[in-house]
PDB file of C-alpha atoms (C1' of nucleotides) in Angstrom:
ATOM      1  CA  MET I   1     -24.625 -10.577  -9.228  1.00 89.00           C
ATOM      2  CA  ILE I   2     -26.773  -7.460  -9.536  1.00 91.00           C
ATOM      3  CA  GLU I   3     -29.259  -7.607 -12.386  1.00 92.00           C
ATOM      4  CA  SER I   4     -29.722  -4.376 -14.340  1.00 91.00           C
ATOM      5  CA  GLU I   5     -33.362  -4.082 -13.293  1.00 91.00           C
ATOM      6  CA  GLU I   6     -32.424  -4.008  -9.670  1.00 94.00           C
ATOM      7  CA  SER I   7     -29.435  -1.787 -10.017  1.00 97.00           C
ATOM      8  CA  PRO I   8     -31.595   1.379  -9.512  1.00 98.00           C
ATOM      9  CA  ALA I   9     -32.853  -0.063  -6.237  1.00 98.00           C
ATOM     10  CA  VAL I  10     -29.383  -0.928  -5.111  1.00 98.00           C
ATOM     11  CA  ALA I  11     -28.206   2.591  -6.028  1.00 98.00           C
ATOM     12  CA  GLU I  12     -31.029   3.994  -3.988  1.00 98.00           C
ATOM     13  CA  LEU I  13     -29.821   2.071  -0.933  1.00 98.00           C
ATOM     14  CA  LEU I  14     -26.312   3.268  -1.397  1.00 98.00           C
ATOM     15  CA  LYS I  15     -27.490   6.781  -1.804  1.00 98.00           C
ATOM     16  CA  ALA I  16     -29.134   6.561   1.639  1.00 98.00           C
ATOM     17  CA  PHE I  17     -25.704   5.783   3.039  1.00 98.00           C
ATOM     18  CA  SER I  18     -23.975   8.511   1.036  1.00 98.00           C
ATOM     19  CA  HIS I  19     -24.158  11.506   3.331  1.00 98.00           C
ATOM     20  CA  PRO I  20     -21.829  12.455   6.158  1.00 98.00           C
ATOM     21  CA  THR I  21     -24.617  13.173   8.553  1.00 98.00           C
ATOM     22  CA  ARG I  22     -26.521  10.005   7.717  1.00 98.00           C
ATOM     23  CA  LEU I  23     -23.325   8.016   8.150  1.00 98.00           C
ATOM     24  CA  MET I  24     -22.810   9.509  11.583  1.00 98.00           C
ATOM     25  CA  ILE I  25     -26.466   8.794  12.534  1.00 98.00           C
ATOM     26  CA  LEU I  26     -26.013   5.124  11.495  1.00 98.00           C
ATOM     27  CA  GLN I  27     -22.815   4.866  13.464  1.00 98.00           C
ATOM     28  CA  GLU I  28     -24.455   6.274  16.536  1.00 97.00           C
ATOM     29  CA  LEU I  29     -27.279   3.809  16.185  1.00 98.00           C
ATOM     30  CA  LEU I  30     -24.812   1.041  16.047  1.00 97.00           C
ATOM     31  CA  ALA I  31     -24.116   1.711  19.695  1.00 96.00           C
ATOM     32  CA  GLY I  32     -27.738   1.504  20.633  1.00 96.00           C
ATOM     33  CA  PRO I  33     -31.132   3.151  20.050  1.00 97.00           C
ATOM     34  CA  LYS I  34     -31.301   6.891  20.284  1.00 97.00           C
ATOM     35  CA  CYS I  35     -34.004   9.588  20.031  1.00 96.00           C
ATOM     36  CA  VAL I  36     -33.627  12.623  17.872  1.00 97.00           C
ATOM     37  CA  THR I  37     -32.599  14.896  20.734  1.00 96.00           C
ATOM     38  CA  ASP I  38     -29.705  12.601  21.583  1.00 96.00           C
ATOM     39  CA  MET I  39     -28.492  12.843  18.103  1.00 97.00           C
ATOM     40  CA  GLU I  40     -28.877  16.626  18.036  1.00 96.00           C
ATOM     41  CA  ASP I  41     -26.357  16.748  20.906  1.00 94.00           C
ATOM     42  CA  LEU I  42     -24.003  14.416  19.112  1.00 94.00           C
ATOM     43  CA  LEU I  43     -24.252  15.698  15.545  1.00 96.00           C
ATOM     44  CA  THR I  44     -23.685  19.411  14.773  1.00 94.00           C
ATOM     45  CA  ALA I  45     -26.921  19.599  12.776  1.00 97.00           C
ATOM     46  CA  ARG I  46     -30.357  21.191  13.418  1.00 98.00           C
ATOM     47  CA  GLN I  47     -33.189  19.116  14.641  1.00 98.00           C
ATOM     48  CA  ALA I  48     -35.255  19.578  11.495  1.00 98.00           C
ATOM     49  CA  ASN I  49     -32.352  18.525   9.356  1.00 98.00           C
ATOM     50  CA  ILE I  50     -31.782  15.406  11.415  1.00 98.00           C
ATOM     51  CA  SER I  51     -35.453  14.545  11.076  1.00 98.00           C
ATOM     52  CA  GLN I  52     -35.109  14.885   7.301  1.00 98.00           C
ATOM     53  CA  HIS I  53     -32.104  12.546   7.211  1.00 98.00           C
ATOM     54  CA  LEU I  54     -33.943  10.123   9.430  1.00 98.00           C
ATOM     55  CA  ALA I  55     -36.854  10.165   6.932  1.00 98.00           C
ATOM     56  CA  VAL I  56     -34.393   9.234   4.198  1.00 98.00           C
ATOM     57  CA  LEU I  57     -32.999   6.365   6.258  1.00 98.00           C
ATOM     58  CA  ARG I  58     -36.473   5.209   7.157  1.00 98.00           C
ATOM     59  CA  TYR I  59     -37.509   5.183   3.525  1.00 98.00           C
ATOM     60  CA  ALA I  60     -34.427   3.072   2.746  1.00 98.00           C
ATOM     61  CA  ARG I  61     -35.431   0.694   5.526  1.00 98.00           C
ATOM     62  CA  LEU I  62     -32.186   1.276   7.305  1.00 98.00           C
ATOM     63  CA  VAL I  63     -33.771   2.475  10.484  1.00 98.00           C
ATOM     64  CA  ASP I  64     -37.139   2.344  12.233  1.00 98.00           C
ATOM     65  CA  TYR I  65     -38.401   3.754  15.445  1.00 98.00           C
ATOM     66  CA  ALA I  66     -40.338   2.799  18.505  1.00 97.00           C
ATOM     67  CA  GLN I  67     -42.498   5.508  20.065  1.00 96.00           C
ATOM     68  CA  ASP I  68     -41.944   6.113  23.819  1.00 94.00           C
ATOM     69  CA  GLY I  69     -44.238   8.834  24.907  1.00 93.00           C
ATOM     70  CA  ALA I  70     -43.258  11.976  23.170  1.00 94.00           C
ATOM     71  CA  LEU I  71     -39.913  10.431  22.243  1.00 96.00           C
ATOM     72  CA  ARG I  72     -39.103   8.412  19.126  1.00 97.00           C
ATOM     73  CA  CYS I  73     -36.398   5.907  19.734  1.00 97.00           C
ATOM     74  CA  TYR I  74     -34.689   5.192  16.486  1.00 98.00           C
ATOM     75  CA  TYR I  75     -32.839   1.901  15.935  1.00 98.00           C
ATOM     76  CA  LEU I  76     -31.219   0.027  13.088  1.00 98.00           C
ATOM     77  CA  ALA I  77     -33.642  -2.010  11.071  1.00 98.00           C
ATOM     78  CA  ARG I  78     -30.809  -3.975   9.425  1.00 98.00           C
ATOM     79  CA  PRO I  79     -27.971  -3.827  11.947  1.00 98.00           C
ATOM     80  CA  GLN I  80     -25.783  -6.358  10.267  1.00 98.00           C
ATOM     81  CA  LEU I  81     -25.958  -4.571   6.969  1.00 98.00           C
ATOM     82  CA  VAL I  82     -25.071  -1.288   8.551  1.00 98.00           C
ATOM     83  CA  ARG I  83     -22.209  -2.871  10.539  1.00 98.00           C
ATOM     84  CA  ASP I  84     -20.782  -4.536   7.481  1.00 98.00           C
ATOM     85  CA  MET I  85     -21.121  -1.416   5.388  1.00 98.00           C
ATOM     86  CA  LEU I  86     -19.381   0.861   7.880  1.00 98.00           C
ATOM     87  CA  ALA I  87     -16.632  -1.718   8.271  1.00 98.00           C
ATOM     88  CA  LEU I  88     -16.224  -1.997   4.512  1.00 98.00           C
ATOM     89  CA  VAL I  89     -15.933   1.649   3.753  1.00 98.00           C
ATOM     90  CA  GLY I  90     -13.715   2.200   6.791  1.00 97.00           C
ATOM     91  CA  ARG I  91     -11.319  -0.418   5.551  1.00 97.00           C
ATOM     92  CA  ASP I  92      -8.175   0.583   3.771  1.00 96.00           C
ATOM     93  CA  ASP I  93      -7.869  -1.486   0.561  1.00 98.00           C
ATOM     94  CA  PRO I  94      -4.715  -1.565  -1.442  1.00 98.00           C
ATOM     95  CA  VAL I  95      -4.955   0.250  -4.819  1.00 98.00           C
ATOM     96  CA  VAL I  96      -3.646  -1.832  -7.599  1.00 97.00           C
ATOM     97  CA  LYS I  97      -1.901  -0.443 -10.671  1.00 97.00           C
ATOM     98  CA  ARG I  98      -1.649  -2.575 -13.798  1.00 97.00           C
ATOM     99  CA  THR I  99       0.434  -2.262 -16.836  1.00 96.00           C
ATOM    100  CA  PRO I 100      -0.966  -2.301 -20.422  1.00 95.00           C
ATOM    101  CA  GLU I 101       0.844  -5.613 -20.978  1.00 93.00           C
ATOM    102  CA  ALA I 102      -0.727  -7.317 -17.934  1.00 95.00           C
ATOM    103  CA  ILE I 103      -4.117  -6.080 -19.000  1.00 94.00           C
ATOM    104  CA  LYS I 104      -3.618  -7.370 -22.561  1.00 91.00           C
ATOM    105  CA  ALA I 105      -2.596 -10.750 -21.199  1.00 92.00           C
ATOM    106  CA  GLU I 106      -5.671 -10.977 -19.046  1.00 93.00           C
ATOM    107  CA  LYS I 107      -7.911 -10.133 -21.904  1.00 87.00           C
ATOM    108  CA  GLU I 108      -6.397 -12.959 -23.954  1.00 85.00           C
ATOM    109  CA  ARG I 109      -6.787 -15.334 -21.097  1.00 90.00           C
ATOM    110  CA  LEU I 110     -10.434 -14.324 -20.647  1.00 87.00           C
ATOM    111  CA  ASN I 111     -11.183 -14.629 -24.336  1.00 78.00           C
ATOM    112  CA  LYS I 112      -9.752 -18.142 -24.385  1.00 81.00           C
ATOM    113  CA  ALA I 113     -11.659 -19.308 -21.354  1.00 80.00           C
ATOM    114  CA  GLN I 114     -14.801 -17.845 -22.823  1.00 70.00           C
ATOM    115  CA  GLN I 115     -14.404 -19.622 -26.076  1.00 68.00           C
ATOM    116  CA  THR I 116     -13.762 -23.089 -24.622  1.00 72.00           C
ATOM    117  CA  GLN I 117     -16.704 -22.671 -22.228  1.00 65.00           C
ATOM    118  CA  ALA I 118     -18.787 -21.175 -24.974  1.00 55.00           C
ATOM    119  CA  THR I 119     -20.821 -19.277 -22.538  1.00 48.00           C
ATOM    120  CA  HIS I 120     -23.020 -16.498 -23.848  1.00 43.00           C
ATOM    121  CA  LYS I 121     -21.807 -14.553 -26.826  1.00 42.00           C
ATOM    122  CA  PRO I 122     -18.247 -15.236 -27.880  1.00 41.00           C
ATOM    123  CA  ALA I 123     -18.280 -11.680 -29.101  1.00 40.00           C
ATOM    124  CA  LYS I 124     -14.870 -11.424 -30.763  1.00 39.00           C
ATOM    125  CA  ASN I 125     -15.812  -8.045 -31.970  1.00 41.00           C
ATOM    126  CA  ARG I 126     -19.125  -6.499 -32.924  1.00 39.00           C
ATOM    127  CA  GLY I 127     -20.772  -3.224 -33.805  1.00 40.00           C
ATOM    128  CA  ARG I 128     -18.742  -0.303 -34.724  1.00 42.00           C
ATOM    129  CA  ARG I 129     -15.571  -2.271 -34.585  1.00 43.00           C
ATOM    130  CA  ASP I 130     -16.778  -4.739 -37.181  1.00 39.00           C
ATOM    131  CA  LYS I 131     -17.226  -1.955 -39.653  1.00 33.00           C
ATOM    132  CA  ALA I 132     -13.797  -0.641 -38.722  1.00 32.00           C
ATOM    133  CA  LYS I 133     -12.226  -3.867 -39.805  1.00 29.00           C
ATOM    134  CA  ARG I 134     -13.947  -4.075 -43.186  1.00 24.00           C
TER     135      ARG I 134
ATOM    136  CA  MET G   1     -15.254   3.323  13.625  1.00 89.00           C
ATOM    137  CA  ILE G   2     -15.642   6.282  11.307  1.00 91.00           C
ATOM    138  CA  GLU G   3     -14.447   9.580  12.777  1.00 91.00           C
ATOM    139  CA  SER G   4     -16.549  12.564  11.992  1.00 91.00           C
ATOM    140  CA  GLU G   5     -13.731  14.227  10.117  1.00 91.00           C
ATOM    141  CA  GLU G   6     -13.472  11.379   7.706  1.00 94.00           C
ATOM    142  CA  SER G   7     -17.210  10.863   7.279  1.00 97.00           C
ATOM    143  CA  PRO G   8     -17.348  13.263   4.291  1.00 98.00           C
ATOM    144  CA  ALA G   9     -14.611  11.254   2.522  1.00 98.00           C
ATOM    145  CA  VAL G  10     -16.470   8.043   3.213  1.00 98.00           C
ATOM    146  CA  ALA G  11     -19.677   9.613   1.964  1.00 98.00           C
ATOM    147  CA  GLU G  12     -17.900  10.560  -1.238  1.00 98.00           C
ATOM    148  CA  LEU G  13     -16.745   7.045  -1.832  1.00 98.00           C
ATOM    149  CA  LEU G  14     -20.269   5.760  -1.302  1.00 98.00           C
ATOM    150  CA  LYS G  15     -21.654   8.433  -3.652  1.00 98.00           C
ATOM    151  CA  ALA G  16     -19.375   7.119  -6.379  1.00 98.00           C
ATOM    152  CA  PHE G  17     -21.096   3.737  -5.979  1.00 98.00           C
ATOM    153  CA  SER G  18     -24.606   5.275  -5.833  1.00 98.00           C
ATOM    154  CA  HIS G  19     -25.639   5.341  -9.459  1.00 98.00           C
ATOM    155  CA  PRO G  20     -27.204   2.529 -11.499  1.00 98.00           C
ATOM    156  CA  THR G  21     -24.890   2.995 -14.421  1.00 98.00           C
ATOM    157  CA  ARG G  22     -21.833   3.179 -12.321  1.00 98.00           C
ATOM    158  CA  LEU G  23     -22.863   0.025 -10.481  1.00 98.00           C
ATOM    159  CA  MET G  24     -23.184  -1.778 -13.777  1.00 98.00           C
ATOM    160  CA  ILE G  25     -19.814  -0.521 -14.917  1.00 98.00           C
ATOM    161  CA  LEU G  26     -18.219  -1.805 -11.715  1.00 98.00           C
ATOM    162  CA  GLN G  27     -19.962  -5.132 -12.153  1.00 98.00           C
ATOM    163  CA  GLU G  28     -18.754  -5.494 -15.690  1.00 98.00           C
ATOM    164  CA  LEU G  29     -15.205  -4.740 -14.646  1.00 98.00           C
ATOM    165  CA  LEU G  30     -15.398  -7.445 -12.086  1.00 98.00           C
ATOM    166  CA  ALA G  31     -15.405  -9.862 -14.943  1.00 96.00           C
ATOM    167  CA  GLY G  32     -12.283  -8.361 -16.406  1.00 96.00           C
ATOM    168  CA  PRO G  33     -10.848  -5.212 -17.993  1.00 97.00           C
ATOM    169  CA  LYS G  34     -12.957  -3.432 -20.576  1.00 97.00           C
ATOM    170  CA  CYS G  35     -12.663  -0.394 -22.778  1.00 96.00           C
ATOM    171  CA  VAL G  36     -15.300   2.230 -23.109  1.00 97.00           C
ATOM    172  CA  THR G  37     -16.714   0.895 -26.374  1.00 96.00           C
ATOM    173  CA  ASP G  38     -17.217  -2.542 -24.757  1.00 96.00           C
ATOM    174  CA  MET G  39     -19.264  -0.890 -22.064  1.00 97.00           C
ATOM    175  CA  GLU G  40     -21.227   1.119 -24.532  1.00 96.00           C
ATOM    176  CA  ASP G  41     -22.455  -2.133 -26.070  1.00 94.00           C
ATOM    177  CA  LEU G  42     -23.284  -3.511 -22.638  1.00 94.00           C
ATOM    178  CA  LEU G  43     -24.845  -0.536 -20.977  1.00 96.00           C
ATOM    179  CA  THR G  44     -27.627   1.445 -22.663  1.00 94.00           C
ATOM    180  CA  ALA G  45     -25.928   4.752 -22.253  1.00 97.00           C
ATOM    181  CA  ARG G  46     -24.108   7.137 -24.577  1.00 98.00           C
ATOM    182  CA  GLN G  47     -20.409   7.179 -24.861  1.00 98.00           C
ATOM    183  CA  ALA G  48     -20.012  10.664 -23.383  1.00 98.00           C
ATOM    184  CA  ASN G  49     -22.087   9.661 -20.396  1.00 98.00           C
ATOM    185  CA  ILE G  50     -20.092   6.566 -19.767  1.00 98.00           C
ATOM    186  CA  SER G  51     -16.930   8.612 -19.948  1.00 98.00           C
ATOM    187  CA  GLN G  52     -18.358  10.937 -17.332  1.00 98.00           C
ATOM    188  CA  HIS G  53     -19.226   8.153 -15.035  1.00 98.00           C
ATOM    189  CA  LEU G  54     -15.789   6.619 -15.499  1.00 98.00           C
ATOM    190  CA  ALA G  55     -14.289   9.980 -14.489  1.00 98.00           C
ATOM    191  CA  VAL G  56     -16.291   9.849 -11.268  1.00 98.00           C
ATOM    192  CA  LEU G  57     -15.126   6.271 -10.579  1.00 98.00           C
ATOM    193  CA  ARG G  58     -11.533   7.262 -11.381  1.00 98.00           C
ATOM    194  CA  TYR G  59     -11.717  10.237  -8.996  1.00 98.00           C
ATOM    195  CA  ALA G  60     -12.958   7.877  -6.241  1.00 98.00           C
ATOM    196  CA  ARG G  61      -9.990   5.611  -7.055  1.00 98.00           C
ATOM    197  CA  LEU G  62     -12.332   2.764  -7.813  1.00 98.00           C
ATOM    198  CA  VAL G  63     -11.066   2.298 -11.349  1.00 98.00           C
ATOM    199  CA  ASP G  64      -7.978   3.109 -13.375  1.00 98.00           C
ATOM    200  CA  TYR G  65      -7.031   2.436 -16.964  1.00 98.00           C
ATOM    201  CA  ALA G  66      -4.144   1.238 -19.055  1.00 97.00           C
ATOM    202  CA  GLN G  67      -3.736   2.843 -22.451  1.00 96.00           C
ATOM    203  CA  ASP G  68      -3.555   0.406 -25.344  1.00 94.00           C
ATOM    204  CA  GLY G  69      -3.104   2.344 -28.525  1.00 93.00           C
ATOM    205  CA  ALA G  70      -6.270   4.341 -29.022  1.00 94.00           C
ATOM    206  CA  LEU G  71      -8.083   2.227 -26.451  1.00 96.00           C
ATOM    207  CA  ARG G  72      -8.305   2.744 -22.787  1.00 97.00           C
ATOM    208  CA  CYS G  73      -8.696  -0.482 -20.892  1.00 97.00           C
ATOM    209  CA  TYR G  74     -10.344   0.235 -17.584  1.00 98.00           C
ATOM    210  CA  TYR G  75      -9.921  -2.056 -14.602  1.00 98.00           C
ATOM    211  CA  LEU G  76     -10.798  -2.065 -10.957  1.00 98.00           C
ATOM    212  CA  ALA G  77      -8.256  -0.299  -8.825  1.00 98.00           C
ATOM    213  CA  ARG G  78      -9.632  -1.880  -5.607  1.00 98.00           C
ATOM    214  CA  PRO G  79     -11.224  -5.148  -6.827  1.00 98.00           C
ATOM    215  CA  GLN G  80     -11.745  -6.548  -3.396  1.00 98.00           C
ATOM    216  CA  LEU G  81     -13.618  -3.517  -2.166  1.00 98.00           C
ATOM    217  CA  VAL G  82     -15.850  -3.541  -5.201  1.00 98.00           C
ATOM    218  CA  ARG G  83     -16.463  -7.252  -4.899  1.00 98.00           C
ATOM    219  CA  ASP G  84     -17.337  -6.972  -1.245  1.00 98.00           C
ATOM    220  CA  MET G  85     -19.549  -3.892  -1.782  1.00 98.00           C
ATOM    221  CA  LEU G  86     -21.609  -5.536  -4.548  1.00 98.00           C
ATOM    222  CA  ALA G  87     -22.003  -8.679  -2.503  1.00 98.00           C
ATOM    223  CA  LEU G  88     -23.094  -6.608   0.471  1.00 98.00           C
ATOM    224  CA  VAL G  89     -25.757  -4.577  -1.294  1.00 98.00           C
ATOM    225  CA  GLY G  90     -26.930  -7.608  -3.212  1.00 97.00           C
ATOM    226  CA  ARG G  91     -27.475  -9.435  -0.012  1.00 97.00           C
ATOM    227  CA  ASP G  92     -30.944  -9.738   1.478  1.00 96.00           C
ATOM    228  CA  ASP G  93     -30.772  -8.883   5.155  1.00 98.00           C
ATOM    229  CA  PRO G  94     -33.628  -9.532   7.531  1.00 98.00           C
ATOM    230  CA  VAL G  95     -35.436  -6.381   8.662  1.00 98.00           C
ATOM    231  CA  VAL G  96     -35.827  -6.321  12.371  1.00 97.00           C
ATOM    232  CA  LYS G  97     -38.861  -4.740  14.148  1.00 97.00           C
ATOM    233  CA  ARG G  98     -38.553  -3.866  17.807  1.00 97.00           C
ATOM    234  CA  THR G  99     -41.087  -3.039  20.447  1.00 95.00           C
ATOM    235  CA  PRO G 100     -40.962   0.076  22.626  1.00 95.00           C
ATOM    236  CA  GLU G 101     -40.421  -2.209  25.597  1.00 93.00           C
ATOM    237  CA  ALA G 102     -37.457  -3.989  24.129  1.00 95.00           C
ATOM    238  CA  ILE G 103     -35.959  -0.700  23.246  1.00 94.00           C
ATOM    239  CA  LYS G 104     -36.423   0.682  26.704  1.00 91.00           C
ATOM    240  CA  ALA G 105     -34.880  -2.410  28.170  1.00 92.00           C
ATOM    241  CA  GLU G 106     -31.794  -2.053  25.944  1.00 93.00           C
ATOM    242  CA  LYS G 107     -31.393   1.578  26.923  1.00 86.00           C
ATOM    243  CA  GLU G 108     -31.396   0.543  30.540  1.00 85.00           C
ATOM    244  CA  ARG G 109     -28.857  -2.112  29.885  1.00 90.00           C
ATOM    245  CA  LEU G 110     -26.606   0.258  27.992  1.00 86.00           C
ATOM    246  CA  ASN G 111     -26.828   2.925  30.662  1.00 76.00           C
ATOM    247  CA  LYS G 112     -25.869   0.436  33.290  1.00 80.00           C
ATOM    248  CA  ALA G 113     -22.905  -0.881  31.386  1.00 79.00           C
ATOM    249  CA  GLN G 114     -21.776   2.640  30.657  1.00 70.00           C
ATOM    250  CA  GLN G 115     -21.910   3.648  34.312  1.00 68.00           C
ATOM    251  CA  THR G 116     -19.868   0.661  35.593  1.00 73.00           C
ATOM    252  CA  GLN G 117     -17.289   1.201  32.889  1.00 65.00           C
ATOM    253  CA  ALA G 118     -17.410   4.987  33.416  1.00 55.00           C
ATOM    254  CA  THR G 119     -16.463   5.552  29.840  1.00 49.00           C
ATOM    255  CA  HIS G 120     -16.985   8.997  28.446  1.00 43.00           C
ATOM    256  CA  LYS G 121     -19.890  11.039  29.771  1.00 42.00           C
ATOM    257  CA  PRO G 122     -22.439   9.096  31.913  1.00 41.00           C
ATOM    258  CA  ALA G 123     -24.978  11.539  30.460  1.00 40.00           C
ATOM    259  CA  LYS G 124     -28.046  10.595  32.354  1.00 40.00           C
ATOM    260  CA  ASN G 125     -29.796  13.533  30.825  1.00 41.00           C
ATOM    261  CA  ARG G 126     -28.497  16.848  29.694  1.00 40.00           C
ATOM    262  CA  GLY G 127     -29.391  20.042  27.863  1.00 41.00           C
ATOM    263  CA  ARG G 128     -32.944  20.741  27.057  1.00 43.00           C
ATOM    264  CA  ARG G 129     -34.172  17.779  28.943  1.00 45.00           C
ATOM    265  CA  ASP G 130     -32.626  18.935  32.176  1.00 41.00           C
ATOM    266  CA  LYS G 131     -34.614  22.160  32.029  1.00 34.00           C
ATOM    267  CA  ALA G 132     -37.717  20.111  31.261  1.00 32.00           C
ATOM    268  CA  LYS G 133     -37.468  18.283  34.518  1.00 30.00           C
ATOM    269  CA  ARG G 134     -37.187  21.340  36.699  1.00 24.00           C
TER     270      ARG G 134
ATOM    271  C1'  DT H   1     -58.219  22.028  28.254  1.00 73.18           C
ATOM    272  C1'  DG H   2     -54.010  24.325  27.402  1.00 73.18           C
ATOM    273  C1'  DC H   3     -48.923  24.352  27.680  1.00 73.18           C
ATOM    274  C1'  DG H   4     -44.324  22.930  26.620  1.00 73.18           C
ATOM    275  C1'  DA H   5     -41.290  19.512  24.781  1.00 73.18           C
ATOM    276  C1'  DA H   6     -40.124  16.400  20.933  1.00 73.18           C
ATOM    277  C1'  DT H   7     -40.477  15.700  16.386  1.00 73.18           C
ATOM    278  C1'  DC H   8     -42.171  16.139  11.674  1.00 73.18           C
ATOM    279  C1'  DT H   9     -43.467  18.405   7.320  1.00 73.18           C
ATOM    280  C1'  DA H  10     -43.799  22.186   3.825  1.00 73.18           C
ATOM    281  C1'  DC H  11     -41.630  25.522   1.294  1.00 73.18           C
ATOM    282  C1'  DG H  12     -38.027  27.874  -1.045  1.00 73.18           C
ATOM    283  C1'  DA H  13     -33.253  29.062  -2.018  1.00 73.18           C
ATOM    284  C1'  DA H  14     -28.762  27.358  -2.954  1.00 73.18           C
ATOM    285  C1'  DT H  15     -26.150  23.821  -4.801  1.00 73.18           C
ATOM    286  C1'  DA H  16     -25.082  19.427  -6.998  1.00 73.18           C
ATOM    287  C1'  DT H  17     -25.939  15.778 -10.230  1.00 73.18           C
ATOM    288  C1'  DT H  18     -27.149  13.887 -14.533  1.00 73.18           C
ATOM    289  C1'  DC H  19     -27.791  13.818 -19.268  1.00 73.18           C
ATOM    290  C1'  DT H  20     -27.400  15.311 -24.195  1.00 73.18           C
ATOM    291  C1'  DA H  21     -25.313  17.461 -28.039  1.00 73.18           C
ATOM    292  C1'  DA H  22     -21.394  19.368 -29.780  1.00 73.18           C
ATOM    293  C1'  DT H  23     -16.749  19.768 -29.973  1.00 73.18           C
ATOM    294  C1'  DA H  24     -11.885  18.639 -28.740  1.00 73.18           C
ATOM    295  C1'  DT H  25      -8.063  15.482 -28.412  1.00 73.18           C
ATOM    296  C1'  DA H  26      -5.102  11.519 -29.209  1.00 73.18           C
ATOM    297  C1'  DA H  27      -3.543   7.459 -31.737  1.00 73.18           C
ATOM    298  C1'  DC H  28      -3.221   4.868 -35.771  1.00 73.18           C
ATOM    299  C1'  DG H  29      -2.835   3.570 -40.506  1.00 73.18           C
ATOM    300  C1'  DA H  30      -3.049   4.828 -45.595  1.00 73.18           C
TER     301       DA H  30
ATOM    302  C1'  DT Q   1      -0.569  14.608 -43.404  1.00 73.18           C
ATOM    303  C1'  DC Q   2      -5.428  13.211 -43.501  1.00 73.18           C
ATOM    304  C1'  DG Q   3      -9.151  10.574 -42.158  1.00 73.18           C
ATOM    305  C1'  DT Q   4     -11.031   7.584 -38.839  1.00 73.18           C
ATOM    306  C1'  DT Q   5     -11.698   5.548 -34.431  1.00 73.18           C
ATOM    307  C1'  DA Q   6     -11.803   5.862 -29.434  1.00 73.18           C
ATOM    308  C1'  DT Q   7     -12.448   8.687 -25.735  1.00 73.18           C
ATOM    309  C1'  DA Q   8     -12.713  13.083 -23.204  1.00 73.18           C
ATOM    310  C1'  DT Q   9     -14.395  17.553 -22.175  1.00 73.18           C
ATOM    311  C1'  DT Q  10     -17.549  21.454 -22.348  1.00 73.18           C
ATOM    312  C1'  DA Q  11     -21.832  23.823 -22.020  1.00 73.18           C
ATOM    313  C1'  DG Q  12     -26.409  24.035 -20.842  1.00 73.18           C
ATOM    314  C1'  DA Q  13     -30.975  22.363 -19.502  1.00 73.18           C
ATOM    315  C1'  DA Q  14     -33.528  19.416 -16.447  1.00 73.18           C
ATOM    316  C1'  DT Q  15     -33.732  17.381 -12.176  1.00 73.18           C
ATOM    317  C1'  DA Q  16     -32.439  16.133  -7.488  1.00 73.18           C
ATOM    318  C1'  DT Q  17     -30.456  17.048  -2.967  1.00 73.18           C
ATOM    319  C1'  DT Q  18     -29.621  19.686   0.968  1.00 73.18           C
ATOM    320  C1'  DC Q  19     -30.593  22.869   4.461  1.00 73.18           C
ATOM    321  C1'  DG Q  20     -32.866  26.672   6.940  1.00 73.18           C
ATOM    322  C1'  DT Q  21     -37.078  28.855   8.558  1.00 73.18           C
ATOM    323  C1'  DA Q  22     -41.514  28.528   9.918  1.00 73.18           C
ATOM    324  C1'  DG Q  23     -45.355  26.268  11.074  1.00 73.18           C
ATOM    325  C1'  DA Q  24     -47.761  21.722  12.084  1.00 73.18           C
ATOM    326  C1'  DT Q  25     -48.396  17.513  15.178  1.00 73.18           C
ATOM    327  C1'  DT Q  26     -48.389  14.643  18.998  1.00 73.18           C
ATOM    328  C1'  DC Q  27     -47.790  13.409  23.706  1.00 73.18           C
ATOM    329  C1'  DG Q  28     -47.801  13.945  28.708  1.00 73.18           C
ATOM    330  C1'  DC Q  29     -49.002  16.703  32.348  1.00 73.18           C
ATOM    331  C1'  DA Q  30     -50.736  20.541  35.344  1.00 73.18           C
TER     332       DA Q  30
END
DNA sequence: TGCGAATCTACGAATATTCTAATATAACGA
DNA sequence: TCGTTATATTAGAATATTCGTAGATTCGCA
């Protein structure tokens, strides 16, 4: 359950993932630590650009680096998160299609459950739609 | 394993998730189908804006709708994907910190494993760094 | 100390995203 | 048909992202 106050932070994290080059970087790092030059060979992009993307990933706390002389060896700061994310988006989920009838039925069902439980606002109809029914 | 040709498509999908309002919409839809007006009540955003975000989600095949008279009941087209994504980003993963020594050790290990397996390019060092050592 | 390699940052142009206001469209009921 | 409700689309301004070029930084070494 994501609270509305934290939803911007979550969106930020997802944004860090949302770029082809950054995705490739994360995938490379899944295989083991790499320095920027390694990535340059692997990733049709200029060094400066890779550095910029790494800065984004660092800010999102997805990667970090260990300095080794002149080299910076980047590694995944949250490897399990990255692994699961790549698996999730690589997955091929079935797309469901629902009929208006099925939807209506589900709404009824939800309404009923909500009323018996009396959680939160029963909210039969409010706002604009109240006026509509006058 | 995400191939580089599909990484733009994957990035697109992630971008669809990467907005606070869209995240909230998806979360609401997890509880059941809703029409735009329902969301308007729930989501401090104007109707036009919600419609725009729904268009993005529709294009990403994350949602679809069933028409019910003048209403459009939106629902999740890939509920499991959305459920798993929200769980994943809501999760609190430990952030690992690694020393230069540990990194160096891992690189050695990976190199060794790679050589015995003789997968792909052994790639001791190439490109710019070859010249460097001359 | 000075050089070259590895990497980062600053800046600006091109492009994309987001939001609002206004308008368009579609369905329903009187 | 007309008015009203629900929703979508358009247009434009504000903002953010992306990428290249150029110039800084930092490190190890001769």
